[in-house]
GROMACS .gro file of C-alpha atoms in nm:
model
  266
    1GLN     CA    1   8.660   4.423   8.524
    2PHE     CA    2   8.910   4.477   8.293
    3GLN     CA    3   8.855   4.853   8.158
    4HIS     CA    4   8.674   5.146   8.275
    5THR     CA    5   8.603   5.494   8.189
    6ASP     CA    6   8.734   5.743   8.460
    7GLU     CA    7   8.793   6.128   8.516
    8PHE     CA    8   9.144   6.183   8.674
    9LYS     CA    9   9.416   6.419   8.772
   10LEU     CA   10   9.706   6.441   8.560
   11TYR     CA   11   9.937   6.554   8.827
   12SER     CA   12  10.204   6.822   8.788
   13LYS     CA   13  10.540   6.756   8.924
   14ARG     CA   14  10.655   6.995   9.159
   15GLY     CA   15  10.965   7.194   9.109
   16LYS     CA   16  11.305   7.067   9.239
   17ILE     CA   17  11.537   7.227   9.510
   18PHE     CA   18  11.905   7.245   9.415
   19ASP     CA   19  12.202   7.360   9.597
   20ARG     CA   20  12.454   7.596   9.406
   21ASN     CA   21  12.644   7.322   9.242
   22GLY     CA   22  12.343   7.139   9.120
   23THR     CA   23  12.304   6.890   9.421
   24GLU     CA   24  11.927   6.762   9.467
   25LEU     CA   25  11.787   6.874   9.772
   26ALA     CA   26  11.429   6.788   9.690
   27ILE     CA   27  11.281   6.597   9.413
   28SER     CA   28  10.915   6.442   9.333
   29LEU     CA   29  10.857   6.053   9.279
   30ILE     CA   30  10.565   5.896   9.117
   31GLU     CA   31  10.406   5.640   9.386
   32LYS     CA   32  10.082   5.481   9.367
   33THR     CA   33   9.737   5.551   9.498
   34VAL     CA   34   9.464   5.317   9.560
   35TYR     CA   35   9.103   5.487   9.582
   36ALA     CA   36   8.714   5.355   9.535
   37ASN     CA   37   8.418   5.434   9.403
   38PRO     CA   38   8.191   5.242   9.666
   39ARG     CA   39   7.875   5.324   9.443
   40GLU     CA   40   8.030   5.030   9.226
   41VAL     CA   41   8.165   4.795   9.529
   42LEU     CA   42   7.946   4.497   9.547
   43ASP     CA   43   8.079   4.345   9.879
   44PRO     CA   44   8.215   4.595  10.091
   45SER     CA   45   8.259   4.329  10.375
   46TYR     CA   46   8.475   4.102  10.127
   47GLN     CA   47   8.656   4.374   9.975
   48ALA     CA   48   8.753   4.530  10.303
   49GLU     CA   49   8.898   4.214  10.443
   50VAL     CA   50   9.135   4.125  10.157
   51LEU     CA   51   9.245   4.487  10.117
   52SER     CA   52   9.310   4.519  10.483
   53THR     CA   53   9.603   4.263  10.467
   54ILE     CA   54   9.786   4.422  10.158
   55LEU     CA   55   9.694   4.820  10.279
   56GLY     CA   56   9.777   4.745  10.677
   57ILE     CA   57   9.441   4.925  10.763
   58GLU     CA   58   9.192   4.788  11.016
   59LYS     CA   59   8.911   4.626  10.772
   60GLY     CA   60   8.649   4.804  11.003
   61GLU     CA   61   8.768   5.142  10.855
   62LEU     CA   62   8.790   4.999  10.498
   63GLU     CA   63   8.413   4.848  10.520
   64LEU     CA   64   8.282   5.196  10.626
   65LYS     CA   65   8.449   5.374  10.346
   66LEU     CA   66   8.348   5.085  10.089
   67GLY     CA   67   8.004   5.055  10.187
   68ASP     CA   68   7.919   5.463  10.201
   69LYS     CA   69   7.712   5.467   9.857
   70GLU     CA   70   7.678   5.820   9.909
   71LEU     CA   71   8.039   5.875   9.781
   72GLY     CA   72   8.142   5.850   9.417
   73PHE     CA   73   8.529   5.856   9.516
   74VAL     CA   74   8.717   5.771   9.869
   75TYR     CA   75   9.093   5.733   9.899
   76LEU     CA   76   9.175   5.395  10.081
   77LYS     CA   77   9.558   5.461  10.090
   78ARG     CA   78   9.780   5.716   9.918
   79LYS     CA   79  10.125   5.694   9.791
   80ILE     CA   80  10.214   5.317   9.861
   81ALA     CA   81  10.482   5.104   9.736
   82ALA     CA   82  10.478   4.970   9.372
   83GLU     CA   83  10.458   4.592   9.516
   84GLU     CA   84  10.155   4.700   9.708
   85ALA     CA   85   9.972   4.841   9.420
   86GLU     CA   86  10.011   4.561   9.193
   87GLU     CA   87   9.870   4.315   9.474
   88VAL     CA   88   9.582   4.518   9.480
   89ALA     CA   89   9.541   4.540   9.120
   90LYS     CA   90   9.594   4.148   9.078
   91LEU     CA   91   9.248   4.128   9.289
   92ASP     CA   92   9.061   4.297   9.023
   93LEU     CA   93   8.795   4.414   9.261
   94ASP     CA   94   8.474   4.611   9.166
   95GLY     CA   95   8.487   4.982   9.221
   96ILE     CA   96   8.867   4.953   9.330
   97TYR     CA   97   9.129   5.157   9.116
   98ILE     CA   98   9.467   5.284   9.132
   99GLN     CA   99   9.597   5.612   9.012
  100ASP     CA  100   9.950   5.774   8.995
  101GLU     CA  101  10.033   6.045   9.263
  102THR     CA  102  10.382   6.233   9.311
  103LYS     CA  103  10.566   6.221   9.646
  104ARG     CA  104  10.822   6.467   9.762
  105TYR     CA  105  11.169   6.314   9.867
  106TYR     CA  106  11.461   6.466  10.030
  107PRO     CA  107  11.783   6.280   9.891
  108GLN     CA  108  12.005   6.459  10.121
  109ASN     CA  109  11.785   6.310  10.450
  110GLU     CA  110  11.901   6.594  10.748
  111LEU     CA  111  12.102   6.801  10.531
  112ALA     CA  112  12.003   7.159  10.522
  113ALA     CA  113  11.644   7.024  10.642
  114GLN     CA  114  11.560   7.348  10.812
  115VAL     CA  115  11.621   7.562  10.510
  116VAL     CA  116  11.446   7.325  10.267
  117GLY     CA  117  11.192   7.236  10.490
  118PHE     CA  118  10.897   6.963  10.352
  119THR     CA  119  10.565   6.953  10.205
  120GLY     CA  120  10.240   6.758  10.318
  121THR     CA  121  10.060   6.482  10.166
  122ASP     CA  122   9.896   6.683   9.902
  123ASP     CA  123  10.244   6.811   9.806
  124ASN     CA  124  10.147   7.168   9.942
  125GLY     CA  125  10.501   7.339  10.119
  126LEU     CA  126  10.440   7.330  10.484
  127TYR     CA  127  10.823   7.455  10.603
  128GLY     CA  128  11.104   7.646  10.467
  129ILE     CA  129  11.168   7.680  10.112
  130GLU     CA  130  10.884   7.492  10.024
  131ILE     CA  131  10.650   7.701  10.183
  132GLN     CA  132  10.807   8.016  10.099
  133TYR     CA  133  10.813   7.967   9.753
  134GLU     CA  134  10.497   7.771   9.700
  135ASN     CA  135  10.394   7.943   9.397
  136ILE     CA  136  10.690   7.888   9.184
  137LEU     CA  137  10.728   7.526   9.290
  138ARG     CA  138  10.388   7.412   9.275
  139GLY     CA  139  10.259   7.336   8.953
  140VAL     CA  140   9.898   7.317   8.793
  141ASP     CA  141   9.733   6.962   8.766
  142GLY     CA  142   9.593   6.866   8.444
  143ARG     CA  143   9.254   6.673   8.424
  144ALA     CA  144   9.162   6.386   8.145
  145ILE     CA  145   8.852   6.128   8.086
  146ALA     CA  146   8.991   5.807   7.959
  147GLU     CA  147   8.965   5.438   7.960
  148LYS     CA  148   9.197   5.258   8.193
  149ASP     CA  149   9.295   4.938   8.262
  150VAL     CA  150   9.276   4.798   8.623
  151PHE     CA  151   9.645   4.877   8.674
  152GLY     CA  152   9.559   5.237   8.647
  153ASN     CA  153   9.723   5.251   8.288
  154VAL     CA  154   9.544   5.488   8.046
  155LEU     CA  155   9.460   5.259   7.732
  156PRO     CA  156   9.579   5.397   7.391
  157GLY     CA  157   9.347   5.575   7.176
  158ASN     CA  158   9.091   5.581   7.443
  159ILE     CA  159   9.114   5.931   7.584
  160LYS     CA  160   8.834   6.142   7.547
  161SER     CA  161   8.950   6.467   7.674
  162TYR     CA  162   9.282   6.582   7.800
  163ILE     CA  163   9.433   6.906   7.966
  164ASP     CA  164   9.811   6.901   7.988
  165PRO     CA  165   9.931   6.967   8.339
  166VAL     CA  166  10.193   7.227   8.418
  167ASP     CA  167  10.469   7.128   8.606
  168GLY     CA  168  10.635   7.392   8.881
  169LYS     CA  169  10.974   7.564   8.829
  170ASP     CA  170  11.294   7.475   9.004
  171ILE     CA  171  11.487   7.673   9.245
  172ALA     CA  172  11.861   7.691   9.313
  173LEU     CA  173  11.981   7.792   9.664
  174THR     CA  174  12.336   7.961   9.741
  175ILE     CA  175  12.378   7.696   9.984
  176ASP     CA  176  12.679   7.443   9.907
  177SER     CA  177  12.617   7.098  10.039
  178GLN     CA  178  12.967   7.053  10.136
  179ILE     CA  179  12.994   7.345  10.342
  180GLN     CA  180  12.688   7.295  10.477
  181TYR     CA  181  12.757   6.953  10.580
  182ILE     CA  182  13.084   7.010  10.784
  183THR     CA  183  12.865   7.314  10.947
  184GLU     CA  184  12.648   7.064  11.059
  185LYS     CA  185  12.883   6.815  11.171
  186ASN     CA  186  13.093   7.090  11.320
  187LEU     CA  187  12.754   7.198  11.546
  188GLU     CA  188  12.684   6.841  11.659
  189GLU     CA  189  13.030   6.784  11.775
  190VAL     CA  190  13.042   7.105  12.001
  191CYS     CA  191  12.686   7.027  12.136
  192THR     CA  192  12.816   6.680  12.214
  193LYS     CA  193  13.151   6.819  12.354
  194TYR     CA  194  12.966   7.069  12.572
  195ASN     CA  195  12.657   6.894  12.665
  196ALA     CA  196  12.435   7.208  12.480
  197PRO     CA  197  12.061   7.169  12.362
  198GLY     CA  198  12.123   7.318  12.065
  199ALA     CA  199  12.355   7.512  11.829
  200THR     CA  200  12.282   7.746  11.480
  201ALA     CA  201  12.536   7.902  11.301
  202ILE     CA  202  12.564   8.073  10.928
  203VAL     CA  203  12.831   8.071  10.636
  204MET     CA  204  12.821   8.368  10.464
  205ASP     CA  205  12.973   8.520  10.184
  206PRO     CA  206  13.086   8.878  10.310
  207LYS     CA  207  13.142   9.012   9.977
  208ASN     CA  208  12.766   8.960   9.855
  209GLY     CA  209  12.596   8.828  10.149
  210GLU     CA  210  12.553   8.471   9.975
  211ILE     CA  211  12.434   8.196  10.257
  212PHE     CA  212  12.666   7.919  10.209
  213ALA     CA  213  12.536   7.698  10.491
  214MET     CA  214  12.249   7.763  10.787
  215ALA     CA  215  12.247   7.493  11.010
  216THR     CA  216  12.061   7.426  11.327
  217TYR     CA  217  12.155   7.146  11.572
  218PRO     CA  218  11.949   6.904  11.624
  219GLY     CA  219  11.811   6.852  11.292
  220PHE     CA  220  11.558   6.641  11.122
  221ASP     CA  221  11.492   6.417  10.830
  222PRO     CA  222  11.201   6.576  10.610
  223ASN     CA  223  11.121   6.231  10.479
  224ASN     CA  224  10.997   6.158  10.829
  225TYR     CA  225  10.910   6.496  10.955
  226GLN     CA  226  10.636   6.336  11.160
  227ASP     CA  227  10.826   6.163  11.379
  228TYR     CA  228  10.994   6.449  11.512
  229ASP     CA  229  10.888   6.736  11.731
  230ALA     CA  230  10.786   7.069  11.581
  231TYR     CA  231  11.045   7.280  11.735
  232SER     CA  232  11.304   7.088  11.500
  233TYR     CA  233  11.183   7.211  11.181
  234LYS     CA  234  11.277   7.591  11.269
  235ALA     CA  235  11.591   7.701  11.135
  236GLY     CA  236  11.755   7.875  11.449
  237ALA     CA  237  11.921   8.168  11.276
  238ILE     CA  238  11.637   8.323  11.144
  239SER     CA  239  11.308   8.184  11.324
  240PHE     CA  240  11.378   8.327  11.704
  241THR     CA  241  11.424   8.662  11.800
  242TYR     CA  242  11.787   8.728  12.010
  243GLU     CA  243  11.889   9.066  12.183
  244PRO     CA  244  12.241   9.153  12.007
  245GLY     CA  245  12.406   9.195  12.329
  246SER     CA  246  12.773   9.115  12.335
  247THR     CA  247  12.765   8.967  11.987
  248PHE     CA  248  12.721   9.306  11.813
  249LYS     CA  249  13.077   9.381  11.962
  250ILE     CA  250  13.197   9.206  11.654
  251ILE     CA  251  13.036   9.500  11.429
  252ASN     CA  252  13.157   9.789  11.612
  253VAL     CA  253  13.526   9.637  11.613
  254ALA     CA  254  13.513   9.562  11.247
  255GLY     CA  255  13.387   9.921  11.157
  256ALA     CA  256  13.689  10.042  11.349
  257LEU     CA  257  13.945   9.810  11.206
  258ASP     CA  258  13.783   9.929  10.850
  259ASN     CA  259  13.814  10.282  10.929
  260ASN     CA  260  14.121  10.276  11.125
  261THR     CA  261  14.016  10.381  11.424
  262VAL     CA  262  14.199  10.117  11.608
  263GLY     CA  263  14.458   9.861  11.528
  264LYS     CA  264  14.490   9.512  11.500
  265ASP     CA  265  14.729   9.483  11.807
  266GLN     CA  266  14.491   9.738  12.026
   0.00000   0.00000   0.00000
């Protein structure tokens, strides 16, 4: 089995998220996904056994998927390393295929994580800017019918139909990564010093309201968001309701100073 005709998605790229200086906060990478057409699988038990070691999935689970002849398509493992995909391809198993998929990656890790947010397995926004601007960031997938080799590569000259994917648009934030980093570090130091469970801070340009930093401690790494409690995903400055109380006195004093009602020494 060296080639086959297949209808498949042409995945669009999700738009990038940048800070105000062009630093990448969220990008999309291409990874491999292994899927199967159970109707073409000749020996579910054998294939499940050899794939189990490579994919790190229980043989029984794989055998159930591969043995279901009512299915024409089923994911075996999504977004795996290129090395794993190559091992699967070399087996040249009937009904087992590989395709490209995009995976969201956050190169700055925990930096501004509560602001940027993260996406799910299907690249849909779940938190932060990622969900707030889903309609802008998300692209439109295309489709094609073509002959592919066992590695999932389209064979030149064998494309039968093709609809171009439309990539999502990029977004630039007012966040300054350096100021954000300093703010987050200061919050961490303060919480450590006073044994506080958490803290939040905003750095804003008072002239135009642009937000240079919006930090919450503790943070999380959106590349591994599933390892954290959902409480960590929230930006403390905008996700919770607080009574102004004494904090509003700053506004009153600032107004009084601006109107010369009081002096700086009073």
